[in-house]
Short mmCIF file of C-alpha atoms and ligand atoms in Angstrom, two decimals:
data_model
loop_
_atom_site.label_atom_id
_atom_site.label_comp_id
_atom_site.label_asym_id
_atom_site.label_seq_id
_atom_site.Cartn_x
_atom_site.Cartn_y
_atom_site.Cartn_z
CA UNK A 1372 148.79 271.33 -17.08
CA UNK A 1373 149.63 272.02 -13.44
CA UNK A 1374 149.86 269.51 -10.59
CA UNK A 1375 146.29 270.10 -9.39
CA UNK A 1376 144.87 269.53 -12.89
CA UNK A 1377 146.84 266.34 -13.15
CA UNK A 1378 145.66 265.10 -9.76
CA UNK A 1379 142.08 265.88 -10.76
CA UNK A 1380 142.53 264.01 -14.02
CA UNK A 1381 144.03 261.07 -12.16
CA UNK A 1382 141.11 260.80 -9.76
CA UNK A 1383 138.00 262.14 -11.46
CA UNK A 1384 137.12 258.95 -13.35
CA UNK A 1385 137.16 256.85 -10.20
CA UNK A 1386 134.15 256.05 -8.06
CA UNK A 1387 136.10 256.77 -4.89
CA UNK A 1388 138.71 259.44 -4.31
CA UNK A 1389 139.76 257.89 -1.03
CA UNK A 1390 139.31 254.66 0.92
CA UNK A 1391 135.71 253.70 1.70
CA UNK A 1392 132.84 251.34 0.99
CA UNK A 1393 129.04 251.33 0.84
CA UNK A 1394 129.07 248.98 3.83
CA UNK A 1395 131.13 251.40 5.93
CA UNK A 1396 128.87 254.33 4.98
CA UNK A 1397 125.78 252.33 5.96
CA UNK A 1398 127.38 251.14 9.19
CA UNK A 1399 128.19 254.71 10.22
CA UNK A 1400 124.68 255.79 9.24
CA UNK A 1401 123.20 253.08 11.48
CA UNK A 1402 125.22 254.45 14.44
CA UNK A 1403 123.59 257.87 14.03
CA UNK A 1404 120.18 256.33 14.72
CA UNK A 1405 118.77 258.56 11.97
CA UNK A 1406 118.63 256.07 9.11
CA UNK A 1407 114.85 255.67 9.24
CA UNK A 1408 113.98 259.31 9.88
CA UNK A 1409 111.84 260.79 7.13
CA UNK A 1410 112.58 264.11 5.45
CA UNK A 1411 116.21 264.18 6.56
CA UNK A 1412 118.41 267.08 5.49
CA UNK A 1413 122.00 266.01 4.86
CA UNK A 1414 125.11 268.03 4.04
CA UNK A 1415 127.91 266.00 2.40
CA UNK A 1416 131.18 267.95 2.57
CA UNK A 1417 134.10 267.10 0.26
CA UNK A 1418 131.74 264.85 -1.71
CA UNK A 1419 134.20 264.22 -4.58
CA UNK A 1420 132.54 262.14 -7.29
CA UNK A 1421 129.87 261.19 -4.78
CA UNK A 1422 130.24 257.51 -3.80
CA UNK A 1423 128.89 258.14 -0.30
CA UNK A 1424 126.39 260.76 -1.54
CA UNK A 1425 124.63 258.17 -3.69
CA UNK A 1426 124.72 255.52 -0.96
CA UNK A 1427 123.08 257.97 1.44
CA UNK A 1428 120.54 259.04 -1.19
CA UNK A 1429 119.64 255.42 -1.76
CA UNK A 1430 119.18 254.61 1.94
CA UNK A 1431 117.77 257.85 3.38
CA UNK A 1432 114.51 259.63 2.92
CA UNK A 1433 115.12 263.35 2.40
CA UNK A 1434 117.49 265.72 0.64
CA UNK A 1435 121.24 266.00 0.30
CA UNK A 1436 123.44 269.01 -0.43
CA UNK A 1437 126.79 267.76 -1.76
CA UNK A 1438 129.68 270.23 -1.64
CA UNK A 1439 133.16 270.03 -3.14
CA UNK A 1440 135.86 272.55 -3.93
CA UNK A 1441 136.69 271.13 -7.35
CA UNK A 1442 134.28 271.57 -10.23
CA UNK A 1443 135.28 268.48 -12.28
CA UNK A 1444 134.37 266.19 -9.36
CA UNK A 1445 131.06 267.97 -8.80
CA UNK A 1446 130.28 267.74 -12.52
CA UNK A 1447 130.87 263.97 -12.44
CA UNK A 1448 128.54 263.60 -9.49
CA UNK A 1449 125.94 265.81 -11.14
CA UNK A 1450 125.87 263.50 -14.18
CA UNK A 1451 125.30 260.47 -11.92
CA UNK A 1452 122.50 262.29 -10.11
CA UNK A 1453 120.75 263.02 -13.41
CA UNK A 1454 121.24 259.44 -14.60
CA UNK A 1455 119.61 258.15 -11.42
CA UNK A 1456 116.81 260.74 -11.55
CA UNK A 1457 117.74 262.14 -8.14
CA UNK A 1458 117.76 265.84 -9.13
CA UNK A 1459 114.86 266.68 -6.81
CA UNK A 1460 116.60 265.29 -3.73
CA UNK A 1461 120.33 265.73 -4.33
CA UNK A 1462 121.86 269.12 -5.11
CA UNK A 1463 125.52 269.81 -5.80
CA UNK A 1464 127.44 272.98 -4.97
CA UNK A 1465 130.99 274.10 -5.61
CA UNK A 1466 132.56 275.64 -2.53
CA UNK A 1467 134.78 275.13 0.48
CA UNK A 1468 133.72 273.14 3.52
CA UNK A 1469 134.75 276.01 5.78
CA UNK A 1470 132.54 278.66 4.15
CA UNK A 1471 130.16 280.01 6.76
CA UNK A 1472 127.26 280.21 4.30
CA UNK A 1473 126.93 276.41 4.33
CA UNK A 1474 126.15 276.44 8.05
CA UNK A 1475 123.47 279.11 8.07
CA UNK A 1476 120.94 276.35 7.50
CA UNK A 1477 120.58 273.51 10.08
CA UNK A 1478 121.00 269.89 8.99
CA UNK A 1479 120.09 266.54 10.56
CA UNK A 1480 123.32 265.04 9.38
CA UNK A 1481 126.69 266.39 8.27
CA UNK A 1482 128.71 263.79 6.41
CA UNK A 1483 132.31 263.87 5.22
CA UNK A 1484 134.40 260.95 3.99
CA UNK A 1485 138.13 261.41 3.53
CA UNK A 1486 137.92 265.18 3.39
CA UNK A 1487 137.86 266.89 6.82
CA UNK A 1488 141.68 266.88 6.85
CA UNK A 1489 141.50 269.74 4.35
CA UNK A 1490 140.40 272.11 7.11
CA UNK A 1491 141.61 270.11 10.14
CA UNK A 1492 139.62 267.65 12.25
CA UNK A 1493 138.95 269.88 15.26
CA UNK A 1494 138.45 273.06 13.25
CA UNK A 1495 136.02 271.36 10.88
CA UNK A 1496 134.01 269.83 13.71
CA UNK A 1497 133.70 273.11 15.60
CA UNK A 1498 132.62 274.96 12.49
CA UNK A 1499 130.20 272.32 11.28
CA UNK A 1500 128.42 272.18 14.65
CA UNK A 1501 126.87 275.54 13.73
CA UNK A 1502 125.11 273.79 10.85
CA UNK A 1503 123.57 270.99 12.92
CA UNK A 1504 120.07 270.75 14.35
CA UNK A 1505 119.93 270.18 18.12
CA UNK A 1506 119.68 266.42 17.68
CA UNK A 1507 121.81 266.35 14.52
CA UNK A 1508 124.80 264.08 13.95
CA UNK A 1509 128.17 264.18 12.22
CA UNK A 1510 129.87 261.22 10.56
CA UNK A 1511 133.40 261.72 9.27
CA UNK A 1512 136.38 259.63 8.30
CA UNK A 1513 139.83 260.79 9.29
CA UNK A 1514 143.25 259.22 8.89
CA UNK A 1515 144.25 258.16 12.43
CA UNK A 1516 146.88 256.28 14.39
CA UNK A 1517 145.51 252.89 15.41
CA UNK A 1518 148.20 252.11 17.99
CA UNK A 1519 149.97 254.11 20.69
CA UNK A 1520 153.42 253.37 19.21
CA UNK A 1521 154.55 252.86 15.59
CA UNK A 1522 157.71 252.44 13.53
CA UNK A 1523 159.72 255.57 12.84
CA UNK A 1524 159.31 255.30 9.05
CA UNK A 1525 155.52 255.56 9.10
CA UNK A 1526 155.55 258.13 11.92
CA UNK A 1527 157.80 260.38 9.84
CA UNK A 1528 155.79 259.86 6.65
CA UNK A 1529 152.52 261.04 8.18
CA UNK A 1530 154.19 263.76 10.20
CA UNK A 1531 155.38 265.14 6.87
CA UNK A 1532 152.20 264.55 4.85
CA UNK A 1533 149.62 265.36 7.51
CA UNK A 1534 150.99 266.69 10.81
CA UNK A 1535 147.40 266.86 12.13
CA UNK A 1536 147.16 263.05 12.32
CA UNK A 1537 146.10 261.88 15.81
CA UNK A 1538 145.23 258.69 17.64
CA UNK A 1539 141.63 257.47 17.81
CA UNK A 1540 141.41 258.30 21.53
CA UNK A 1541 142.63 261.87 20.96
CA UNK A 1542 140.20 262.37 18.10
CA UNK A 1543 137.35 261.19 20.33
CA UNK A 1544 138.47 263.73 22.95
CA UNK A 1545 138.54 266.41 20.26
CA UNK A 1546 134.99 265.48 19.25
CA UNK A 1547 133.77 265.79 22.82
CA UNK A 1548 135.61 269.06 23.43
CA UNK A 1549 134.11 270.43 20.22
CA UNK A 1550 130.59 270.03 21.60
CA UNK A 1551 129.55 266.55 20.48
CA UNK A 1552 128.52 263.36 22.25
CA UNK A 1553 130.63 260.53 20.89
CA UNK A 1554 128.54 257.64 19.54
CA UNK A 1555 130.89 255.26 17.73
CA UNK A 1556 134.08 254.80 15.78
CA UNK A 1557 135.49 252.02 13.63
CA UNK A 1558 138.46 251.62 11.29
CA UNK A 1559 137.79 251.06 7.59
CA UNK A 1560 138.71 247.52 6.55
CA UNK A 1561 141.33 246.56 3.98
CA UNK A 1562 138.85 246.24 1.09
CA UNK A 1563 138.06 249.95 1.48
CA UNK A 1564 141.71 250.69 0.69
CA UNK A 1565 142.69 247.98 -1.78
CA UNK A 1566 139.73 246.82 -3.90
CA UNK A 1567 137.79 250.07 -3.68
CA UNK A 1568 140.55 252.67 -3.87
CA UNK A 1569 144.07 251.51 -4.73
CA UNK A 1570 143.19 248.99 -7.46
CA UNK A 1571 141.18 251.45 -9.60
CA UNK A 1572 143.82 254.10 -8.89
CA UNK A 1573 146.64 251.84 -10.12
CA UNK A 1574 144.71 251.23 -13.34
CA UNK A 1575 144.24 254.96 -13.78
CA UNK A 1576 147.94 255.62 -13.11
CA UNK A 1577 148.85 253.31 -16.00
CA UNK A 1578 146.47 255.21 -18.31
CA UNK A 1579 147.90 258.57 -17.24
CA UNK A 1580 151.47 257.36 -17.78
CA UNK A 1581 150.57 256.35 -21.33
CA UNK A 1582 148.88 259.68 -22.01
CA UNK A 1583 151.50 262.04 -20.54
CA UNK A 1584 155.21 261.80 -20.09
CA UNK A 1585 156.64 264.45 -17.83
CA UNK A 1586 158.62 264.71 -14.64
CA UNK A 1587 155.52 265.93 -12.84
CA UNK A 1588 153.61 262.78 -13.81
CA UNK A 1589 156.44 260.59 -12.60
CA UNK A 1590 156.65 262.50 -9.31
CA UNK A 1591 152.94 262.13 -8.67
CA UNK A 1592 153.03 258.45 -9.61
CA UNK A 1593 156.01 257.92 -7.29
CA UNK A 1594 154.16 259.64 -4.44
CA UNK A 1595 150.98 257.59 -4.92
CA UNK A 1596 153.00 254.36 -5.25
CA UNK A 1597 154.95 255.16 -2.09
CA UNK A 1598 151.70 255.66 -0.18
CA UNK A 1599 150.39 252.29 -1.39
CA UNK A 1600 153.64 250.61 -0.36
CA UNK A 1601 153.48 252.16 3.10
CA UNK A 1602 149.89 251.04 3.51
CA UNK A 1603 150.86 247.45 2.71
CA UNK A 1604 153.73 247.59 5.14
CA UNK A 1605 152.13 249.46 8.05
CA UNK A 1606 148.34 249.13 7.83
CA UNK A 1607 148.13 247.83 11.39
CA UNK A 1608 149.43 251.19 12.67
CA UNK A 1609 147.27 253.69 10.79
CA UNK A 1610 143.99 253.79 8.91
CA UNK A 1611 140.91 255.76 8.08
CA UNK A 1612 138.55 255.77 11.03
CA UNK A 1613 134.86 256.63 10.91
CA UNK A 1614 133.79 258.86 13.80
CA UNK A 1615 130.09 259.27 14.53
CA UNK A 1616 128.81 261.80 17.07
CA UNK A 1617 125.66 263.71 18.06
CA UNK A 1618 125.33 267.42 18.68
CA UNK A 1619 125.38 268.23 22.37
C1 SAM B 1724 140.01 262.17 -0.62
S1 SAM B 1724 138.77 263.04 -1.48
C2 SAM B 1724 137.30 262.24 -0.88
C3 SAM B 1724 136.12 262.44 -1.78
C4 SAM B 1724 134.90 261.58 -1.48
N1 SAM B 1724 134.30 261.91 -0.22
C5 SAM B 1724 135.25 260.11 -1.55
O1 SAM B 1724 135.43 259.52 -0.46
O2 SAM B 1724 135.35 259.58 -2.64
C6 SAM B 1724 138.74 264.62 -0.74
C7 SAM B 1724 137.78 265.59 -1.39
O3 SAM B 1724 137.79 266.85 -0.70
C8 SAM B 1724 137.69 267.88 -1.67
N2 SAM B 1724 138.17 269.13 -1.05
C9 SAM B 1724 139.44 269.53 -0.82
N3 SAM B 1724 139.44 270.69 -0.13
C10 SAM B 1724 138.14 271.03 0.04
C11 SAM B 1724 137.48 272.12 0.67
N4 SAM B 1724 138.16 273.09 1.28
N5 SAM B 1724 136.13 272.15 0.66
C12 SAM B 1724 135.41 271.17 0.05
N6 SAM B 1724 135.98 270.11 -0.55
C13 SAM B 1724 137.32 270.03 -0.54
C14 SAM B 1724 138.50 267.39 -2.83
O4 SAM B 1724 138.19 268.05 -4.02
C15 SAM B 1724 138.13 265.91 -2.84
O5 SAM B 1724 137.00 265.68 -3.63
#
């Protein structure tokens, strides 16, 4: 088993593969002004096991295309779709969020929670604009600095893990320079991180440690634990921020 397989096994049983909540998804949706539009066409990029996909399917009238690079996550979501009888409205696809073919069609809404970092915030936004209708919107979460200054330890951690991390104001500028009209932004609250993401992850880590003993497991566990520790210590300085914007 390689590191990617192990990471997939660690996460695939969880409802969320990153911080988030139904409330935050619905709040961002409300900012788009599209929540009550009928026949909406939505593209959910980096859908994972589909927490936000199912929230959107529940609240919106229309269809959703949910895309993720990793088959095991898509398969999990597909099972949930069948269980809920949503096959006619929600389709899953395996692929990368920067593949041009996904943007040949025009959508009302492009959604992405905890995933745009895989292609870069600005690059993703510029590419995804091609897949939006004239009045279409994007809603994405991105790890962001919440303050102008922060302690060296957390600065260095994120500089190492994700050098693309920016402040909220810079990300809003990036949105506007990428051809969008900024509508709203808000930071995800603590429950999104702790109750909804870290607690189930900790439980899963204990299961994985019982199942496998290897240096790779311990390294991954140490990395995840370190991230949780840093969140507890420095959550006032960084967080996931929802950005909502309209095509311009
Ligand atoms: C932190 S998870 C978030 C998943 C889900 N949106 C959630 O919040 O539970 C990031 C997701 O992006 C997916 N991913 C990574 N690179 C990708 C790419 N290039 N294209 C599409 N999905 C990608 C991963 O497989 C993973 O499911």
